[in-house]
Coordinates of C-alpha atoms in Angstrom, one line a residue:
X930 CA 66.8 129.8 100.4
X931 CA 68.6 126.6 101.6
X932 CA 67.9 123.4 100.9
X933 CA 70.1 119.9 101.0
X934 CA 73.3 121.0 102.8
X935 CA 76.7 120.2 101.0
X936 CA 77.1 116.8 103.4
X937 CA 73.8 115.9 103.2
X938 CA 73.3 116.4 99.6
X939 CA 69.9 114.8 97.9
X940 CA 69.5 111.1 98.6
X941 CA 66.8 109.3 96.7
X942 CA 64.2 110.3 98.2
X943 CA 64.8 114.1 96.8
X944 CA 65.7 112.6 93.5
X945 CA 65.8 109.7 91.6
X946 CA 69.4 108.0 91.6
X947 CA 71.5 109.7 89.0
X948 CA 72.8 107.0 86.5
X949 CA 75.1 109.4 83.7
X950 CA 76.8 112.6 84.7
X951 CA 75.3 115.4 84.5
X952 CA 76.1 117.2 80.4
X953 CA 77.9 120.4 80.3
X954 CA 76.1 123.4 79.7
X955 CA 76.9 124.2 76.2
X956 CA 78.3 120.9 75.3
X957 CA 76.6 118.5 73.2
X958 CA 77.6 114.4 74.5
X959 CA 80.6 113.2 71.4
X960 CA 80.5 117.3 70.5
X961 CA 81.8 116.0 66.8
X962 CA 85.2 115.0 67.7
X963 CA 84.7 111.4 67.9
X964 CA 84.6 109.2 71.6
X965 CA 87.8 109.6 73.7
X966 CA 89.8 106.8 74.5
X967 CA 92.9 105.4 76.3
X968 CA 94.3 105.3 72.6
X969 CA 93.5 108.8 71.3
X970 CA 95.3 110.3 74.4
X971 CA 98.4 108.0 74.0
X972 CA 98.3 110.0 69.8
X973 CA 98.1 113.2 71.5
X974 CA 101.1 113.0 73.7
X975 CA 103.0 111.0 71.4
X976 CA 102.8 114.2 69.1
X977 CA 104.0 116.3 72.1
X978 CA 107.2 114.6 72.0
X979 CA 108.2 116.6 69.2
X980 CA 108.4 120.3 68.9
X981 CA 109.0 122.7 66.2
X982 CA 112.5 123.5 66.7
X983 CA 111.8 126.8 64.1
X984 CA 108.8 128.5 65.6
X985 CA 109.3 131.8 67.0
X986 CA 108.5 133.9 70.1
X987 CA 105.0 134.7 69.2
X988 CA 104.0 130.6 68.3
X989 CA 106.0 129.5 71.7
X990 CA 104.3 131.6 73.9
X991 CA 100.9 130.5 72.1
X992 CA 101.8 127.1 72.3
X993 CA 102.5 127.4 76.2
X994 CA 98.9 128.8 76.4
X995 CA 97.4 126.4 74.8
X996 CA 99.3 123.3 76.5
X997 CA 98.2 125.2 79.4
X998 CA 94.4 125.0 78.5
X999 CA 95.2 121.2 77.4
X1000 CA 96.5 120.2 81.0
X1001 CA 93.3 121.9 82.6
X1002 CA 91.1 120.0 80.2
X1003 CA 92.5 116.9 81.0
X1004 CA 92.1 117.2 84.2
X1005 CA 88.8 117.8 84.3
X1006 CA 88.1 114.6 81.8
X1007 CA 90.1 113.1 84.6
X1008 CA 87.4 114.2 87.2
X1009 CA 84.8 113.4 85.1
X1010 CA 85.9 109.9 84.4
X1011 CA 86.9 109.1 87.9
X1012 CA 83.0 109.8 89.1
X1013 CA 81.7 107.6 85.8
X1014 CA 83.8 104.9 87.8
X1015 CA 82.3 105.6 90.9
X1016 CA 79.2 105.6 89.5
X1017 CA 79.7 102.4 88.1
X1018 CA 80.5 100.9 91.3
X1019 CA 77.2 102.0 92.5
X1020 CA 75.7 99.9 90.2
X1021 CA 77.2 97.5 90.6
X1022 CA 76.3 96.9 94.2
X1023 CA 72.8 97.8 93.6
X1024 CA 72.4 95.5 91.1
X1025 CA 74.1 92.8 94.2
X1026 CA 71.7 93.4 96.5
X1027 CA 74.3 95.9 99.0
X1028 CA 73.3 98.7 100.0
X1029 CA 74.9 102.2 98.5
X1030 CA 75.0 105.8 99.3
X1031 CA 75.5 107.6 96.5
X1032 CA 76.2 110.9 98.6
X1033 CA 80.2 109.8 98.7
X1034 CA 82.5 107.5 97.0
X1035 CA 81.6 103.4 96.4
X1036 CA 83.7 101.4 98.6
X1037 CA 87.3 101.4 97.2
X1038 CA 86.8 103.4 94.4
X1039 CA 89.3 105.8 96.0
X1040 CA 92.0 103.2 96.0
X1041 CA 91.3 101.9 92.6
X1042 CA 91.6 105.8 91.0
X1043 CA 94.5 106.6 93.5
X1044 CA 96.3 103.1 91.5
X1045 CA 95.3 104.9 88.2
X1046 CA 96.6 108.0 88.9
X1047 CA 99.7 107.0 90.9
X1048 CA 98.8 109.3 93.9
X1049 CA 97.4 107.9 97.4
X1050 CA 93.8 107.0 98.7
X1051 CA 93.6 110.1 100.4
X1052 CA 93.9 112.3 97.2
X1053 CA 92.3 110.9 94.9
X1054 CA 89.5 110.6 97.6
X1055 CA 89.4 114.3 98.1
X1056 CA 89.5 114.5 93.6
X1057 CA 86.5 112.4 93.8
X1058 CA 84.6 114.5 96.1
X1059 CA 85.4 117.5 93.7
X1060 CA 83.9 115.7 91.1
X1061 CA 81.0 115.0 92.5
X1062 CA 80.2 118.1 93.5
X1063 CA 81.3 120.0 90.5
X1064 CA 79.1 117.5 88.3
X1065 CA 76.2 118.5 90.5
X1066 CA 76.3 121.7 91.7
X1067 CA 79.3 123.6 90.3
X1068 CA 78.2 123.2 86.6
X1069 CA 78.8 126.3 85.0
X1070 CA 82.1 126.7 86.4
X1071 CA 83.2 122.8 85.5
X1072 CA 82.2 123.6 82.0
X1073 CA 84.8 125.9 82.2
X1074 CA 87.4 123.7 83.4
X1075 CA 86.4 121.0 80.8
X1076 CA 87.3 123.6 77.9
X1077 CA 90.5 124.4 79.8
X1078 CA 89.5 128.0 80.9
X1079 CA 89.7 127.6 84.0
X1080 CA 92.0 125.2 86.5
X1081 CA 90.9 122.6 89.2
X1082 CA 92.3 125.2 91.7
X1083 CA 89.6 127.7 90.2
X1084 CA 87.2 124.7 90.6
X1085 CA 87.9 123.6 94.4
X1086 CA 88.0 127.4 95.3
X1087 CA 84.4 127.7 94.6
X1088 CA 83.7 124.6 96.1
X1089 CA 85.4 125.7 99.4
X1090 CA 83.5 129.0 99.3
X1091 CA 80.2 127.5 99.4
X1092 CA 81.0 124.5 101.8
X1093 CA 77.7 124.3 104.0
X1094 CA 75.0 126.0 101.2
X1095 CA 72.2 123.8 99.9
X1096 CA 72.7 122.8 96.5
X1097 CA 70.1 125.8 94.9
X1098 CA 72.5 128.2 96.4
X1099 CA 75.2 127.2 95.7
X1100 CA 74.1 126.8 91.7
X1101 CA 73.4 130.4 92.3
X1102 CA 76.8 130.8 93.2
X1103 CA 78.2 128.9 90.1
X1104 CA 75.8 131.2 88.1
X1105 CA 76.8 134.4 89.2
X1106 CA 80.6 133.9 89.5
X1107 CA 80.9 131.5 86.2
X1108 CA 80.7 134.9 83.6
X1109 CA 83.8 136.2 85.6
X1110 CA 85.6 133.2 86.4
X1111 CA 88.4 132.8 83.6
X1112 CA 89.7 136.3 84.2
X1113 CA 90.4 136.4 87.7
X1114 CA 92.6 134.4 90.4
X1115 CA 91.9 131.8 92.4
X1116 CA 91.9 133.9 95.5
X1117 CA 89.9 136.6 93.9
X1118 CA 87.4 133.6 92.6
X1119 CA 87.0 132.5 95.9
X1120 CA 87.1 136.2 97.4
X1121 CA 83.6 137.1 94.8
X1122 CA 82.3 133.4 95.3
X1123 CA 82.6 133.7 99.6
X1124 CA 81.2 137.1 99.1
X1125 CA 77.9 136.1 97.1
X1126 CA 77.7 132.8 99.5
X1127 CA 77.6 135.1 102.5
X1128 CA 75.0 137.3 101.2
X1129 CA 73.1 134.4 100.5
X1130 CA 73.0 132.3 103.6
X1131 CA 74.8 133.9 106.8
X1132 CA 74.0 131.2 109.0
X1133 CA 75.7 128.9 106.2
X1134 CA 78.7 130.5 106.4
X1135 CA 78.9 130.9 110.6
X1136 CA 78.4 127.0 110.7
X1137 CA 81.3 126.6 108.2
X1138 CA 83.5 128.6 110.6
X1139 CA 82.6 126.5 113.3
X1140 CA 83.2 123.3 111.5
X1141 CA 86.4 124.8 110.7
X1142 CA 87.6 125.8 113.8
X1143 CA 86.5 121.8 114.9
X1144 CA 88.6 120.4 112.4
X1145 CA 92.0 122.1 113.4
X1146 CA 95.1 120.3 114.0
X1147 CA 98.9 120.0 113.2
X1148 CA 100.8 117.6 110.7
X1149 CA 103.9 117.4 110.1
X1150 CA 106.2 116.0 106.8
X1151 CA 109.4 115.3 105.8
X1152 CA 110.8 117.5 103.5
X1153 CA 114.7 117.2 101.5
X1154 CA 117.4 118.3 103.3
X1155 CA 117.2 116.2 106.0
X1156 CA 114.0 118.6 107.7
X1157 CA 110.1 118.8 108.1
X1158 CA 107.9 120.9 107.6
X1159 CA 105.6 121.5 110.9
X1160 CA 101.9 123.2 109.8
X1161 CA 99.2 124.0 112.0
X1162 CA 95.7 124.9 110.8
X1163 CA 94.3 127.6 113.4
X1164 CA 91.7 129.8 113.7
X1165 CA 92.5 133.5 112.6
X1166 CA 92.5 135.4 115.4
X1167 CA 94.9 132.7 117.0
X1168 CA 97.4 132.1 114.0
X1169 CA 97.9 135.9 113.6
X1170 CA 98.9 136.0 117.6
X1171 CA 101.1 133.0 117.1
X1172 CA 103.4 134.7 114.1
X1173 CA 103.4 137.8 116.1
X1174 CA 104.8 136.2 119.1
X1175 CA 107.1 134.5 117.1
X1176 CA 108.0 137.5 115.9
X1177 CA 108.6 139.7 118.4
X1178 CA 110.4 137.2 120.6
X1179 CA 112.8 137.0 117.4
X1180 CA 113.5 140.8 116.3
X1181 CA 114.3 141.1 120.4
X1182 CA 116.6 138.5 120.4
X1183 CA 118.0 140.1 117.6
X1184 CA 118.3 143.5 119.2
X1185 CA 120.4 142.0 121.8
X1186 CA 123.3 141.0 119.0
X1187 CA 122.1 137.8 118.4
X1188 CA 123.6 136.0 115.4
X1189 CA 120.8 134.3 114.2
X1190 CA 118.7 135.6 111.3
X1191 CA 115.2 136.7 112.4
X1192 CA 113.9 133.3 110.8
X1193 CA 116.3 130.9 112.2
X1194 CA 115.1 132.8 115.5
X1195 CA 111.5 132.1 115.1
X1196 CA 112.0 128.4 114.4
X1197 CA 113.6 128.3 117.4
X1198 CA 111.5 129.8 119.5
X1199 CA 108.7 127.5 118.2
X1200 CA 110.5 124.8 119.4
X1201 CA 111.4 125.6 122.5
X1202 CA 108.2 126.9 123.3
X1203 CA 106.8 123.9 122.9
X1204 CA 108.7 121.5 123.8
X1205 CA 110.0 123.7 126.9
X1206 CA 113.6 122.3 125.4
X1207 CA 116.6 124.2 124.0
X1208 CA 116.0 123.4 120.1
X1209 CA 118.5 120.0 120.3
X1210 CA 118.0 118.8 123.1
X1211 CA 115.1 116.9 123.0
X1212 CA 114.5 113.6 124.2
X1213 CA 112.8 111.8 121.5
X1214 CA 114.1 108.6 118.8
X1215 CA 114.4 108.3 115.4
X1216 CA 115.5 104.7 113.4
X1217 CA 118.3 106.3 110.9
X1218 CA 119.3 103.1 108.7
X1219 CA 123.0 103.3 107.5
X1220 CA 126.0 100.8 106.8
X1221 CA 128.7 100.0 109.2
X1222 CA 131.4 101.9 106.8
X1223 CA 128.9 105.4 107.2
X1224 CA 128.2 104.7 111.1
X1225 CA 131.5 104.0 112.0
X1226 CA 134.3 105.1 109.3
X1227 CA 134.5 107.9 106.8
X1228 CA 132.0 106.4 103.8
X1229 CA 130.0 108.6 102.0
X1230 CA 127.1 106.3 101.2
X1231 CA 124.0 108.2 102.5
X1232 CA 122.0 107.1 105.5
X1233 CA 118.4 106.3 105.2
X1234 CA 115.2 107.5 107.0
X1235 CA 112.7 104.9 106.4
X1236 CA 109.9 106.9 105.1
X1237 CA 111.6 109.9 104.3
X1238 CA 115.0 109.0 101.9
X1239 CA 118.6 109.7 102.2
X1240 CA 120.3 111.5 104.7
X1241 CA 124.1 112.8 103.8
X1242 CA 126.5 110.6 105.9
X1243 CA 128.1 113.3 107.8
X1244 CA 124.4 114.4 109.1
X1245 CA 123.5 111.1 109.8
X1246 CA 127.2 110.4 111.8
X1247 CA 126.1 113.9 114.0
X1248 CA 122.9 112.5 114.9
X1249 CA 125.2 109.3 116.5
X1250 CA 127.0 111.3 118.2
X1251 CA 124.0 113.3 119.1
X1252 CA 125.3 116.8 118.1
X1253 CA 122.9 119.9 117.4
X1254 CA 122.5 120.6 113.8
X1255 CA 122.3 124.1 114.2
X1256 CA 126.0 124.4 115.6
X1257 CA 127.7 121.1 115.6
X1258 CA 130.7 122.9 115.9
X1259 CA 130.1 123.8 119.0
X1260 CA 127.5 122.3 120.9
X1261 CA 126.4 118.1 121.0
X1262 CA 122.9 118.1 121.8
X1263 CA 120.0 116.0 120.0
X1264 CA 118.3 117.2 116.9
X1265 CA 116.5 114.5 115.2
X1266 CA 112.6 114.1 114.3
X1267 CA 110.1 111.5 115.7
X1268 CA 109.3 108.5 113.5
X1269 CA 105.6 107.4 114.6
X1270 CA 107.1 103.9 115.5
X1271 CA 109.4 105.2 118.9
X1272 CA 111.5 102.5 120.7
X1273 CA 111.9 102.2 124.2
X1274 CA 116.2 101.4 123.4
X1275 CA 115.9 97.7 124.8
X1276 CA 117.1 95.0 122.4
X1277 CA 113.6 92.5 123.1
X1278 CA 115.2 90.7 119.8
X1279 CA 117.5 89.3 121.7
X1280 CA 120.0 90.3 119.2
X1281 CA 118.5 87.7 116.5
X1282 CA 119.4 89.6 113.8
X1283 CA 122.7 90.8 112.8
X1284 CA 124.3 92.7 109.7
X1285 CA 125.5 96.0 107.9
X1286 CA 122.3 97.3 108.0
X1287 CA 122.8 99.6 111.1
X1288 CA 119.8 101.5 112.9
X1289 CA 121.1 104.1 115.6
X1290 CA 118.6 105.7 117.4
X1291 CA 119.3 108.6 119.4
X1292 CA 118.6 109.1 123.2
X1293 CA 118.1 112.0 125.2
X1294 CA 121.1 113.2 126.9
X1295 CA 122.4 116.4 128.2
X1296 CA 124.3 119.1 125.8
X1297 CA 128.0 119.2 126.0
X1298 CA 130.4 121.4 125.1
X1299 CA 132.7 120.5 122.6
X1300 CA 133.7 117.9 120.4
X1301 CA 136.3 116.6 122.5
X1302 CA 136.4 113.0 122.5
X1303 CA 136.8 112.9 126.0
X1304 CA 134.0 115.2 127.3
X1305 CA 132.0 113.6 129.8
X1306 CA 128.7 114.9 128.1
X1307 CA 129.5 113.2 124.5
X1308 CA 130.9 109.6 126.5
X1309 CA 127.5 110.1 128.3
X1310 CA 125.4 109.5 125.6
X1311 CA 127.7 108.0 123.2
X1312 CA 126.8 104.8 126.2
X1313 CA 123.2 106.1 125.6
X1314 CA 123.0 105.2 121.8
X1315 CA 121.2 102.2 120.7
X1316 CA 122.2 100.2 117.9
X1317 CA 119.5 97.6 116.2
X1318 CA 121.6 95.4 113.9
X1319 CA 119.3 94.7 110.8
X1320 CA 120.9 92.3 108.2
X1321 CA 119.6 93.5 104.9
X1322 CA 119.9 91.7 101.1
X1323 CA 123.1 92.0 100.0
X1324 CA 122.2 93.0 96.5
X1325 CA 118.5 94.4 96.9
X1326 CA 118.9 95.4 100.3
X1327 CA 115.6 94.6 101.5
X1328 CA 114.7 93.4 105.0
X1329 CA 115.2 89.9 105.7
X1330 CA 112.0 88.5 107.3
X1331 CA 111.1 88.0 111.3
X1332 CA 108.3 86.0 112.7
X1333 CA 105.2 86.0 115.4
X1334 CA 103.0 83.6 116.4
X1335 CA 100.2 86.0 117.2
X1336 CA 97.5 87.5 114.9
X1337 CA 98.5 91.4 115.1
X1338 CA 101.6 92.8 114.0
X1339 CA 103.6 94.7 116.9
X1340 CA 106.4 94.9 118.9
X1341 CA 110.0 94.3 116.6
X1342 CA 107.9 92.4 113.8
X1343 CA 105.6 95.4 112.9
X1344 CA 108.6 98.2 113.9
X1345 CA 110.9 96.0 111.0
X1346 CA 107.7 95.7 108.3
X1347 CA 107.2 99.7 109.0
X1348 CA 111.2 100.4 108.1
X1349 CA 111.1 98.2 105.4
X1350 CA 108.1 99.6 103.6
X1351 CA 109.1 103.6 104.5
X1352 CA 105.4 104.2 103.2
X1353 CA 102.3 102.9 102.4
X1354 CA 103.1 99.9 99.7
X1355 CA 99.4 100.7 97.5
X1356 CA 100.6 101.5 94.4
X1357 CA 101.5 105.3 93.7
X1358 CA 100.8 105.9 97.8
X1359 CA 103.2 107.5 99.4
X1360 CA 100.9 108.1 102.6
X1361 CA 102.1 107.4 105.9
X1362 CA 102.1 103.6 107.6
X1363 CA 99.1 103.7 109.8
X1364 CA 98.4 99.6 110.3
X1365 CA 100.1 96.8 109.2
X1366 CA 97.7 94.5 107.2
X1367 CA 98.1 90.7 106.2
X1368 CA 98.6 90.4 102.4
X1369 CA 96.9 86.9 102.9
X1370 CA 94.0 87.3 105.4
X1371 CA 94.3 86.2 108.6
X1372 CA 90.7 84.2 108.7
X1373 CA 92.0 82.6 105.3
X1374 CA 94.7 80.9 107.1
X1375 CA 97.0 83.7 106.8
X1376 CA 100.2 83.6 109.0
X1377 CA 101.5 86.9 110.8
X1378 CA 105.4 87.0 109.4
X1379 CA 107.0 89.8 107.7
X1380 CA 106.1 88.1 104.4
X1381 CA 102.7 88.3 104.8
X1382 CA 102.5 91.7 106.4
X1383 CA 102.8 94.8 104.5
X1384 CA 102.5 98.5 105.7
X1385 CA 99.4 100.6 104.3
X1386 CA 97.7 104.1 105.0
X1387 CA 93.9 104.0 106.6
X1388 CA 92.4 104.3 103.3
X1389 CA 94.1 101.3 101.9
X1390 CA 93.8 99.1 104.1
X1391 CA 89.8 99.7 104.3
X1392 CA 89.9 99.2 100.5
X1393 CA 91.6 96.4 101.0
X1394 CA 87.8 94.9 102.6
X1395 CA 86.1 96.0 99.4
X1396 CA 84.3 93.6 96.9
X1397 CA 86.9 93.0 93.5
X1398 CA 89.8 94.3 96.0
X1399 CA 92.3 91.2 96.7
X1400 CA 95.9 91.5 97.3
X1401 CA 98.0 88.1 96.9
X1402 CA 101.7 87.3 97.2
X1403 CA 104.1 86.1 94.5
X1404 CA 107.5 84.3 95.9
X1405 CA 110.3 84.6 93.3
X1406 CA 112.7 81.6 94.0
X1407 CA 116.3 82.2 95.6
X1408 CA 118.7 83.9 94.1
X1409 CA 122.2 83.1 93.4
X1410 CA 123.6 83.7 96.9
X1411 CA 121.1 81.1 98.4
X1412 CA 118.9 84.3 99.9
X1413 CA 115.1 83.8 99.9
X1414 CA 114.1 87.5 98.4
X1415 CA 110.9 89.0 99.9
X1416 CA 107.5 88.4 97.7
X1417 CA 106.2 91.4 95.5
X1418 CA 102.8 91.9 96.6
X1419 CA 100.6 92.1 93.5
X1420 CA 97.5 94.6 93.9
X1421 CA 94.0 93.4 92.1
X1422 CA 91.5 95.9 91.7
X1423 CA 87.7 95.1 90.3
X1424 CA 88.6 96.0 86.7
X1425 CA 90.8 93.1 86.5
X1426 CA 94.3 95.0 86.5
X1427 CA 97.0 94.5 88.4
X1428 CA 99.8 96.4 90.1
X1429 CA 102.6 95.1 91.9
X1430 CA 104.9 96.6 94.7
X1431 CA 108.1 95.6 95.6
X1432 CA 109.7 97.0 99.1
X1433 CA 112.0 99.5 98.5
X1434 CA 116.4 99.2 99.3
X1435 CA 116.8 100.1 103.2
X1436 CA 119.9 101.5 102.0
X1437 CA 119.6 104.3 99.4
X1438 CA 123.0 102.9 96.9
X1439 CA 121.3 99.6 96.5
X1440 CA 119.5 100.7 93.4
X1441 CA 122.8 100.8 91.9
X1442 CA 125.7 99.0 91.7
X1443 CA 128.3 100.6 94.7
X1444 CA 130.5 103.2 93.2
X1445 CA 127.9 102.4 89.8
X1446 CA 127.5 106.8 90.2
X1447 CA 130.3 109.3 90.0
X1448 CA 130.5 110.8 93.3
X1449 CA 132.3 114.1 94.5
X1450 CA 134.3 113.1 97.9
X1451 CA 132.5 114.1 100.7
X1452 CA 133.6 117.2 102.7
X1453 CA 134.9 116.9 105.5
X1454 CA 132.5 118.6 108.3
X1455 CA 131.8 116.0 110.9

């Protein structure tokens, strides 16, 4: 019963080239209630500004129900809209003689809806390839979502499901599981939807396994609280084993009196597992921005990650002094996280930058014992810690600029455009910095310096190549202190807007005036 599978879904040689989405069963194009616009939407949440302070239980609660079904509708006009863009696009390159495949996304269109919607490339990518196939294949259950009966969760379970089925199967799917769909879960939708997918094409669902099983791999991100958040995306058989290790190593630590709870165990045994270190002790780097006043005195003002955000002043002062986290009472071993831009801890600057912007980074050394000053262990790598002296803006407290002669950005040039960016500068992305791209293009006479670099994700930079995509640099003049500021980078995409993108304060209290925000004093506890 298969046909086109999901990746290879029908070109034009199966059908003719689609140029308007496909209508909603049941819904007539306009329906009645006039054309939606840009406008219309601004009248509808203008009116949600105000609620009824006098309603009772019974209207609340149907009020919550029905914003709910109003937030699921919008999103799927949000879907639907995004793929009329795309489609668009198609057209528009047809009609310019390039070639197009309409089986994914035009060239850029990812970034252009990821600017719209204030989320990254990456997202609205994977949004766009729901669309897509919810327009085509999943129609039943997208009409649905467009009345608000469903959720985009409900909508991308089904499509997960049936991930490898040729498109007549998996409408078959849609059919079957659309009459049940607004009364169950997502997990029980998927559950029914996997169940008739199986029982349609075995072999379909063996090969999504495998492709499964191909694609795993481990990510980490920074959460608050100074942590991150390690995942791993294994098969079954091998996840369950890893939790039950994890596990068992922790309840039998446990049995032995340990004070740890069974958690905190676990974590740690991951760790040291795989690194083959003591949790603290190992020896990687990580650039923790902070002020002379935090490094060296008693301030309070946070520290900064680049890429992650603050990081309270007494934390960031441990990590200096290269004391564990888990019992900095007791112990001084390393605890901080990998950046994806490590150092090697030798100044190559030759120290041509100086200023209150501080960046310790932390080098392995061996656990001590206490926090006596005068332990050999702490003096040890006290010596080892490497301070890069970064002046920043005194008011904004943005980078000041470095430059190469060369054409790529590397060495102290792309490590200082990667901590003063934190994450990719495409409007709304906050995806990590993968390569450092030249605002004004290199074979346009572009010049590699920090002004003319700026730090994006994969997906952005690629966009960046895309007809209608331009990025350009706007120099505001010198401000009162004499100090060139750094150029906003203004973002044109082919409808003709414009977004623009400033690089964010290395240090956290520049967005306000110091001592602007009431502050408790900070505890003692380093």
């Amino acid at each position: 019963m298969t046909t086109t599978p999901l990746r290879q879904a029908p070109g034009p040689d199966a059908a003719p080239a689609r140029r308007h989405l496909t209508p909603l069963p049941g819904i007539e194009p306009g329906g009645g209630a006039g054309v939606l616009t840009a406008g219309g939407v601004d009248q509808v949440v203008d009116r949600l500004l105000v609620l009824d302070d006098t309603a009772t239980d019974t209207e609340r609660v149907g009020l919550l129900a029905a914003l709910q079904r109003l937030e699921r509708a919008a999103q799927a006009a949000q879907l639907r809209t995004m793929l009329a863009l795309d489609e668009h696009r198609h057209d528009q390159r047809e009609a310019a003689g390039l070639a197009t495949d309409r089986r994914g996304s035009a060239p850029g269109v990812a970034a252009e809806v990821g600017a719209a919607l204030g989320c990254s490339a990456g997202a609205a990518g994977h949004r766009l390839g729901l669309a897509r196939v919810a327009d085509r294949e999943l129609g039943r259950v997208a009409g649905l979502h467009a009345r608000g009966l469903v959720s985009e969760q409900h909508v991308r379970a089904v499509a997960a499901a049936t991930i490898g089925l040729g498109r007549d199967d998996r409408v078959t799917v849609d059919e079957e599981v659309a009459p049940h769909a607004a009364g169950c879960s997502v997990r029980e939708l998927e559950a029914r939807a996997r169940a008739i997918a199986y029982e349609l094409d075995p072999g379909a669902a063996t090969a999504a396994h495998e492709r499964a099983v191909a694609d795993r791999h481990v990510s980490g991100r920074p959460v608050p609280g100074a942590m991150m958040r390690l995942s791993a995306l294994l098969p079954l058989v091998e996840g369950v084993a890893c939790l039950a290790a994890l596990r068992q190593g922790a309840q039998a630590a446990k049995a032995t009196g340990d004070a740890r709870s069974v958690s905190q165990l676990q974590a740690d045994l991951l760790v040291q597992r795989i690194t083959g270190e003591a949790p603290g002790c190992m020896p990687v780097e990580v650039g923790i921005v902070m002020g002379d006043h935090t490094a060296f005195g008693t301030g309070d003002t946070a520290a900064w990650l680049p890429g992650y955000g603050p990081v309270p002043a007494p934390v960031a002062r441990r990590l200096l002094r290269g004391q564990d986290e888990r019992h900095h009472h007791t112990h001084h071993t390393h605890d901080s996280h990998d950046n994806h831009d490590s150092h090697d801890g030798h100044d190559r600057d030759g120290g041509g930058v100086t200023g209150p912007g501080y960046v310790p980074q932390a080098r392995p050394g061996a656990p001590g014992d206490g926090l006596d000053g005068d332990d050999p262990a702490v003096l040890a790598r006290a010596a080892d810690v490497f301070l890069r002296r970064l002046y920043t803006h005194p008011d904004t407290g943005q980078l000041v600029a470095l430059d190469a002669r060369g054409r790529a950005f590397d060495g102290a040039l792309r490590r200082l455009i990667v901590w003063r960016d934190g994450t990719c500068r495409a409007p709304g992305c906050d995806s990590p910095i993968r390569h450092i791209d030249h605002v004004h293009p290199w074979r346009d006479g572009g010049t590699t310096t920090a002004d003319n670099g700026i730090g994006l994700c994969e997906a952005h930079n690629y966009a960046h190549e895309a007809p209608g995509h331009t990025t350009h640099a706007v120099h505001p003049p010198p401000d009162y202190t004499g100090w060139d500021q750094p150029p906003t980078t203004i973002h044109t995409y082919p409808d003709g807007s414009q977004h623009p993108s400033d690089p964010p304060p290395l240090i956290p209290s520049i967005w306000g005036p110091l001592g602007s925000h009431p502050r408790r004093p900070a505890s003692s506890v380093d």
